[in-house]
Tab-separated table of C-alpha atoms in Angstrom:
chain	number	residue	atom	x	y	z
A	386	MET	CA	-64.047	-44.007	-52.755
A	387	THR	CA	-64.039	-40.726	-51.759
A	388	ARG	CA	-64.823	-38.179	-54.227
A	389	ALA	CA	-62.609	-34.898	-54.543
A	390	LEU	CA	-63.246	-31.314	-56.519
A	391	ILE	CA	-60.332	-29.142	-56.291
A	392	ALA	CA	-61.762	-25.469	-58.130
A	393	LEU	CA	-59.105	-23.190	-59.830
A	394	THR	CA	-59.793	-19.700	-60.573
A	395	SER	CA	-59.823	-18.470	-64.941
A	396	HIS	CA	-59.219	-15.160	-63.730
A	397	SER	CA	-55.854	-13.814	-65.585
A	398	GLU	CA	-55.643	-10.067	-64.738
A	399	LEU	CA	-54.366	-8.375	-61.687
A	400	GLY	CA	-56.625	-5.645	-61.857
A	401	ASP	CA	-55.159	-3.105	-63.911
A	402	THR	CA	-51.496	-3.320	-63.034
A	403	GLY	CA	-50.801	-5.489	-66.260
A	404	ARG	CA	-49.633	-8.367	-63.927
A	405	LYS	CA	-50.742	-11.652	-64.884
A	406	THR	CA	-52.378	-14.069	-62.262
A	407	GLY	CA	-54.302	-17.125	-61.729
A	408	TYR	CA	-54.361	-19.885	-59.578
A	409	TYR	CA	-51.067	-20.316	-57.357
A	410	VAL	CA	-50.253	-24.057	-58.247
A	411	GLY	CA	-49.003	-25.368	-55.064
A	412	GLU	CA	-52.277	-25.086	-53.536
A	413	ALA	CA	-53.881	-26.741	-55.750
A	414	ALA	CA	-51.225	-29.096	-56.202
A	415	GLU	CA	-50.218	-30.147	-52.640
A	416	PRO	CA	-53.884	-30.810	-51.898
A	417	TRP	CA	-54.062	-33.183	-55.156
A	418	GLU	CA	-51.027	-35.054	-54.008
A	419	VAL	CA	-52.695	-35.525	-49.839
A	420	PHE	CA	-56.134	-36.679	-51.401
A	421	ARG	CA	-54.899	-38.987	-54.178
A	422	ALA	CA	-52.230	-40.698	-51.420
A	423	ALA	CA	-55.378	-41.025	-49.067
A	424	GLY	CA	-57.312	-43.086	-51.734
A	425	TYR	CA	-59.632	-39.980	-53.528
A	426	ASP	CA	-60.417	-39.841	-56.764
A	427	VAL	CA	-59.871	-36.433	-57.497
A	428	ASP	CA	-61.191	-34.012	-60.441
A	429	LEU	CA	-60.416	-30.428	-61.473
A	430	VAL	CA	-63.174	-27.642	-62.202
A	431	SER	CA	-62.379	-24.118	-63.211
A	432	VAL	CA	-64.502	-20.995	-63.722
A	433	ALA	CA	-64.613	-20.699	-67.248
A	434	GLY	CA	-63.531	-24.303	-68.404
A	435	GLY	CA	-60.231	-25.490	-70.614
A	436	GLU	CA	-56.552	-24.989	-68.929
A	437	PRO	CA	-57.023	-22.144	-65.857
A	438	PRO	CA	-53.811	-19.402	-65.725
A	439	THR	CA	-51.251	-19.900	-63.158
A	440	ASP	CA	-49.565	-18.090	-60.415
A	441	GLY	CA	-46.708	-19.196	-57.871
A	442	ARG	CA	-45.427	-21.793	-60.300
A	443	ASP	CA	-41.947	-23.266	-59.123
A	444	ALA	CA	-40.582	-25.428	-61.662
A	445	ASP	CA	-38.509	-27.010	-58.978
A	446	ASP	CA	-41.267	-28.427	-57.008
A	447	LYS	CA	-41.725	-32.024	-58.241
A	448	THR	CA	-45.476	-32.004	-56.652
A	449	GLN	CA	-46.426	-28.956	-58.634
A	450	ASN	CA	-44.683	-30.536	-61.608
A	451	ASP	CA	-46.428	-33.836	-61.098
A	452	PHE	CA	-49.836	-32.151	-60.811
A	453	LEU	CA	-49.023	-30.214	-64.157
A	454	ALA	CA	-48.417	-33.054	-66.008
A	455	THR	CA	-51.194	-35.645	-64.913
A	456	ALA	CA	-53.767	-34.117	-63.067
A	457	GLY	CA	-55.718	-32.739	-66.131
A	458	VAL	CA	-55.210	-28.970	-65.505
A	459	THR	CA	-55.024	-28.450	-69.577
A	460	ASP	CA	-58.636	-29.708	-70.333
A	461	THR	CA	-60.585	-28.541	-67.577
A	462	PRO	CA	-64.554	-28.929	-67.520
A	463	LYS	CA	-65.973	-25.147	-66.297
A	464	ALA	CA	-67.955	-25.268	-63.189
A	465	ALA	CA	-71.528	-25.114	-65.118
A	466	ASP	CA	-71.093	-28.515	-66.809
A	467	VAL	CA	-69.975	-30.357	-63.022
A	468	ASP	CA	-72.729	-32.498	-61.623
A	469	PRO	CA	-71.927	-32.408	-57.442
A	470	THR	CA	-73.880	-35.282	-56.537
A	471	GLY	CA	-70.871	-37.735	-56.828
A	472	TYR	CA	-68.495	-35.343	-55.000
A	473	ASP	CA	-67.961	-35.647	-50.840
A	474	VAL	CA	-65.263	-32.741	-50.786
A	475	ILE	CA	-64.693	-29.418	-52.572
A	476	LEU	CA	-61.434	-27.388	-51.885
A	477	PHE	CA	-61.022	-24.223	-53.546
A	478	ALA	CA	-57.629	-23.159	-54.334
A	479	GLY	CA	-56.121	-19.785	-53.919
A	480	GLY	CA	-54.423	-17.413	-55.968
A	481	HIS	CA	-55.429	-13.713	-56.361
A	482	GLY	CA	-57.545	-14.247	-59.709
A	483	THR	CA	-60.016	-15.935	-57.356
A	484	MET	CA	-60.616	-12.525	-55.834
A	485	TRP	CA	-62.182	-11.392	-58.966
A	486	ASP	CA	-64.198	-14.827	-60.170
A	487	PHE	CA	-65.183	-16.805	-57.109
A	488	PRO	CA	-67.460	-14.710	-54.693
A	489	ASP	CA	-70.366	-14.728	-57.786
A	490	ASP	CA	-69.704	-17.684	-59.782
A	491	PRO	CA	-73.279	-19.011	-59.449
A	492	ASP	CA	-72.422	-22.663	-60.434
A	493	LEU	CA	-69.302	-23.133	-57.843
A	494	ALA	CA	-71.713	-21.751	-55.179
A	495	ARG	CA	-74.196	-24.610	-56.643
A	496	ILE	CA	-71.532	-27.171	-56.262
A	497	ALA	CA	-70.715	-26.416	-52.820
A	498	ARG	CA	-73.949	-25.945	-51.588
A	499	SER	CA	-74.634	-29.238	-52.798
A	500	VAL	CA	-71.981	-30.815	-51.630
A	501	HIS	CA	-72.291	-29.461	-47.949
A	502	GLU	CA	-75.817	-30.173	-47.636
A	503	ARG	CA	-75.129	-33.787	-48.548
A	504	GLY	CA	-72.707	-33.989	-45.318
A	505	GLY	CA	-69.782	-33.275	-47.249
A	506	VAL	CA	-66.315	-30.974	-46.787
A	507	VAL	CA	-65.995	-27.872	-47.958
A	508	ALA	CA	-62.483	-26.184	-47.826
A	509	ALA	CA	-60.599	-23.357	-48.916
A	510	VAL	CA	-57.136	-22.108	-48.882
A	511	CYS	CA	-55.394	-18.197	-48.759
A	512	HIS	CA	-57.888	-16.475	-51.596
A	513	GLY	CA	-59.792	-19.688	-52.076
A	514	PRO	CA	-62.127	-18.240	-48.986
A	515	SER	CA	-63.787	-15.611	-51.456
A	516	ALA	CA	-65.815	-18.450	-52.493
A	517	LEU	CA	-67.483	-18.488	-49.502
A	518	VAL	CA	-68.206	-14.836	-48.859
A	519	ASN	CA	-71.890	-14.584	-51.056
A	520	LEU	CA	-71.938	-18.284	-50.535
A	521	THR	CA	-75.924	-19.342	-49.079
A	522	GLY	CA	-77.495	-22.658	-48.034
A	523	SER	CA	-81.000	-23.968	-50.095
A	524	ASP	CA	-82.979	-21.984	-47.177
A	525	GLY	CA	-80.800	-18.465	-48.065
A	526	SER	CA	-78.493	-18.251	-45.271
A	527	ARG	CA	-75.031	-17.667	-45.351
A	528	LEU	CA	-72.591	-21.096	-45.329
A	529	ILE	CA	-70.033	-19.169	-43.046
A	530	ALA	CA	-71.871	-16.769	-40.581
A	531	GLY	CA	-70.842	-18.113	-36.815
A	532	LYS	CA	-67.950	-20.074	-38.151
A	533	ARG	CA	-64.469	-19.832	-37.532
A	534	VAL	CA	-62.065	-19.073	-40.714
A	535	ALA	CA	-58.759	-18.745	-41.852
A	536	GLY	CA	-58.233	-16.800	-45.167
A	537	PHE	CA	-55.320	-14.272	-46.822
A	538	THR	CA	-55.200	-11.611	-44.026
A	539	ASN	CA	-54.702	-7.769	-44.709
A	540	ASP	CA	-51.459	-8.148	-43.438
A	541	GLU	CA	-50.259	-10.810	-45.535
A	542	GLU	CA	-51.962	-8.556	-48.846
A	543	ALA	CA	-50.032	-5.573	-47.842
A	544	ALA	CA	-46.818	-7.250	-47.389
A	545	VAL	CA	-47.793	-8.446	-51.023
A	546	GLY	CA	-48.188	-4.630	-52.263
A	547	LEU	CA	-51.952	-5.485	-53.529
A	548	THR	CA	-54.049	-4.015	-50.304
A	549	ASP	CA	-55.429	-1.765	-53.822
A	550	VAL	CA	-55.575	-3.762	-56.171
A	551	VAL	CA	-57.795	-6.292	-54.865
A	552	PRO	CA	-61.435	-5.852	-55.215
A	553	PHE	CA	-61.682	-5.881	-51.717
A	554	LEU	CA	-59.993	-7.173	-48.432
A	555	LEU	CA	-60.738	-10.998	-48.038
A	556	ALA	CA	-60.800	-11.153	-44.226
A	557	ASP	CA	-62.604	-7.854	-43.991
A	558	LYS	CA	-65.284	-9.311	-46.602
A	559	LEU	CA	-65.136	-12.734	-44.672
A	560	ALA	CA	-66.034	-11.039	-41.425
A	561	GLU	CA	-68.943	-8.832	-43.381
A	562	ALA	CA	-70.435	-12.306	-43.789
A	563	GLY	CA	-70.577	-13.000	-40.842
A	564	ALA	CA	-68.061	-15.651	-40.228
A	565	GLN	CA	-65.059	-14.968	-37.528
A	566	HIS	CA	-61.687	-14.340	-39.452
A	567	VAL	CA	-59.007	-15.784	-37.081
A	568	PRO	CA	-55.398	-14.703	-38.176
A	569	ALA	CA	-51.950	-15.944	-37.250
A	570	PRO	CA	-48.818	-14.468	-38.348
A	571	ASN	CA	-47.772	-13.471	-42.025
A	572	PHE	CA	-46.796	-16.736	-43.953
A	573	THR	CA	-47.287	-19.016	-41.183
A	574	GLU	CA	-49.188	-22.609	-41.459
A	575	HIS	CA	-52.413	-21.936	-39.886
A	576	VAL	CA	-55.805	-24.155	-40.982
A	577	VAL	CA	-58.940	-23.291	-38.714
A	578	VAL	CA	-61.469	-26.185	-39.244
A	579	ASP	CA	-64.959	-25.753	-37.918
A	580	GLY	CA	-67.753	-28.619	-38.181
A	581	ARG	CA	-67.411	-29.728	-41.668
A	582	LEU	CA	-65.624	-26.064	-42.790
A	583	VAL	CA	-61.524	-25.861	-43.121
A	584	THR	CA	-60.166	-23.054	-44.255
A	585	GLY	CA	-56.399	-22.350	-44.225
A	586	GLN	CA	-54.794	-18.549	-44.336
A	587	ASN	CA	-51.940	-18.955	-47.012
A	588	PRO	CA	-49.899	-20.840	-49.330
A	589	GLN	CA	-47.729	-22.452	-46.193
A	590	SER	CA	-51.524	-23.842	-45.102
A	591	ALA	CA	-52.423	-25.866	-48.577
A	592	ARG	CA	-51.174	-29.349	-47.410
A	593	ALA	CA	-52.092	-28.348	-43.917
A	594	VAL	CA	-55.808	-27.587	-44.912
A	595	ALA	CA	-55.820	-31.366	-47.243
A	596	ASP	CA	-54.503	-33.245	-44.179
A	597	ALA	CA	-57.326	-31.611	-42.114
A	598	VAL	CA	-59.782	-32.510	-44.966
A	599	VAL	CA	-58.651	-36.526	-44.731
A	600	THR	CA	-58.828	-36.322	-41.053
A	601	LEU	CA	-62.490	-35.193	-41.428
A	602	ASN	CA	-63.385	-37.545	-44.216
A	603	PRO	CA	-61.085	-41.041	-44.471
């Protein structure tokens, strides 16, 4: 059975705005639903473990409600405690919180590196690609160097009014890491597949990212 791991941020503070953030619920719930429908065994992980903070919750969305009720979100293992060797897929769900704790977490990097180097799929959506900006292989090369990727665009960040709040602009940082950031119009579904790397631009792309992963790893 294919095993997938969905990674969630543990960061809850939106800079110094006094506002809360976390992982964007739909960006975890929709891939979770797609993966389970494909017969995957799906686990969750977060940077700090326990119950990670949420953002973007739609209380009327059945997929989100099912995910929150049954996926194990109240007691996730922390990345440091996860053995990556059993996983075929890792998907980094987005949410602005990821911008603070995904890029430099050594254990998320360890898991993703292991999955990729064993022939698995690394996927990320919206701000989730922040996990990829510093990700290197065992040989020290950047995983996304020379790759085409999607991720939350500078225009989208401006549209939500957080350009000066986030610690960096994701599209710029992806490009600095050697990737070719491929944007689409704001808040439209957009997925880029480059080998075993699958990335999506925004919350509207979460389900399509998961569909693309299943196509690569049926």
